[in-house]
Short mmCIF file of C-alpha atoms in Angstrom, two decimals:
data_model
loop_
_atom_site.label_atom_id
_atom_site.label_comp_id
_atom_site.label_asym_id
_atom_site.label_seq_id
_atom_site.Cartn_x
_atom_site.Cartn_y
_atom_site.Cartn_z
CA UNK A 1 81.36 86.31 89.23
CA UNK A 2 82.08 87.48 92.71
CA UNK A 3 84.23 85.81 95.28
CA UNK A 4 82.21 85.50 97.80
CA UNK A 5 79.39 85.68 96.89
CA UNK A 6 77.10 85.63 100.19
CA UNK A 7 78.87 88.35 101.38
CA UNK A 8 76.53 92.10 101.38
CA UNK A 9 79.23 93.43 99.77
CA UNK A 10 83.30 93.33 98.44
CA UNK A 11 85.81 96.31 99.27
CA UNK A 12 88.30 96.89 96.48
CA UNK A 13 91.83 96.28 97.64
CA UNK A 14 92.90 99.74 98.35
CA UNK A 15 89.46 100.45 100.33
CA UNK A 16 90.59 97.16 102.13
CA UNK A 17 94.19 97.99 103.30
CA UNK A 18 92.67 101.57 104.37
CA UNK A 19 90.44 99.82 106.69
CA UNK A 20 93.22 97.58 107.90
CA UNK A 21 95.74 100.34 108.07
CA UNK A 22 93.73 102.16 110.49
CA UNK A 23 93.13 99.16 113.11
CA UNK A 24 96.78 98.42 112.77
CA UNK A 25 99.34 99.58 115.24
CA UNK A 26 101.84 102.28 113.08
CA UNK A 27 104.82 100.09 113.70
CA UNK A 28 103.32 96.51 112.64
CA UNK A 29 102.25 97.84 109.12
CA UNK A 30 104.64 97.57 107.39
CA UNK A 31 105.05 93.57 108.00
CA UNK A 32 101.39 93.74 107.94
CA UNK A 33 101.44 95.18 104.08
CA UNK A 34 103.97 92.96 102.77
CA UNK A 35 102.01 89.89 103.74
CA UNK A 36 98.53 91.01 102.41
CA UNK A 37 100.47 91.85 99.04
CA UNK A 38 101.95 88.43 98.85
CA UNK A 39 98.28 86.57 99.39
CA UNK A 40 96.93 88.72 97.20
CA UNK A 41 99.39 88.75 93.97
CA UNK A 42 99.85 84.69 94.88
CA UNK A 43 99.46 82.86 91.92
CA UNK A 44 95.98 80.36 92.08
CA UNK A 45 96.47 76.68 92.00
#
């Protein structure tokens, strides 16, 4: 089962913060990182 499943296609997680990495100013990731890794290890209701 996908996630989204309307979507063309899904990037794995790593492909995902590469992308966002490189739009992101150098100084911001950091912050950046730490709250995509806490959305994405959250534990589902």
């Amino acid at each position: 089962m996908r996630a989204y499943p309307y979507s063309d296609h899904q990037h794995c997680l790593f492909h995902k913060m590469s992308n966002l990495r490189a739009k992101c100013p150098r100084s911001e990731w950091p912050l950046i990182k730490a709250k995509i890794h806490k959305i994405y290890f959250a534990l589902n209701e």
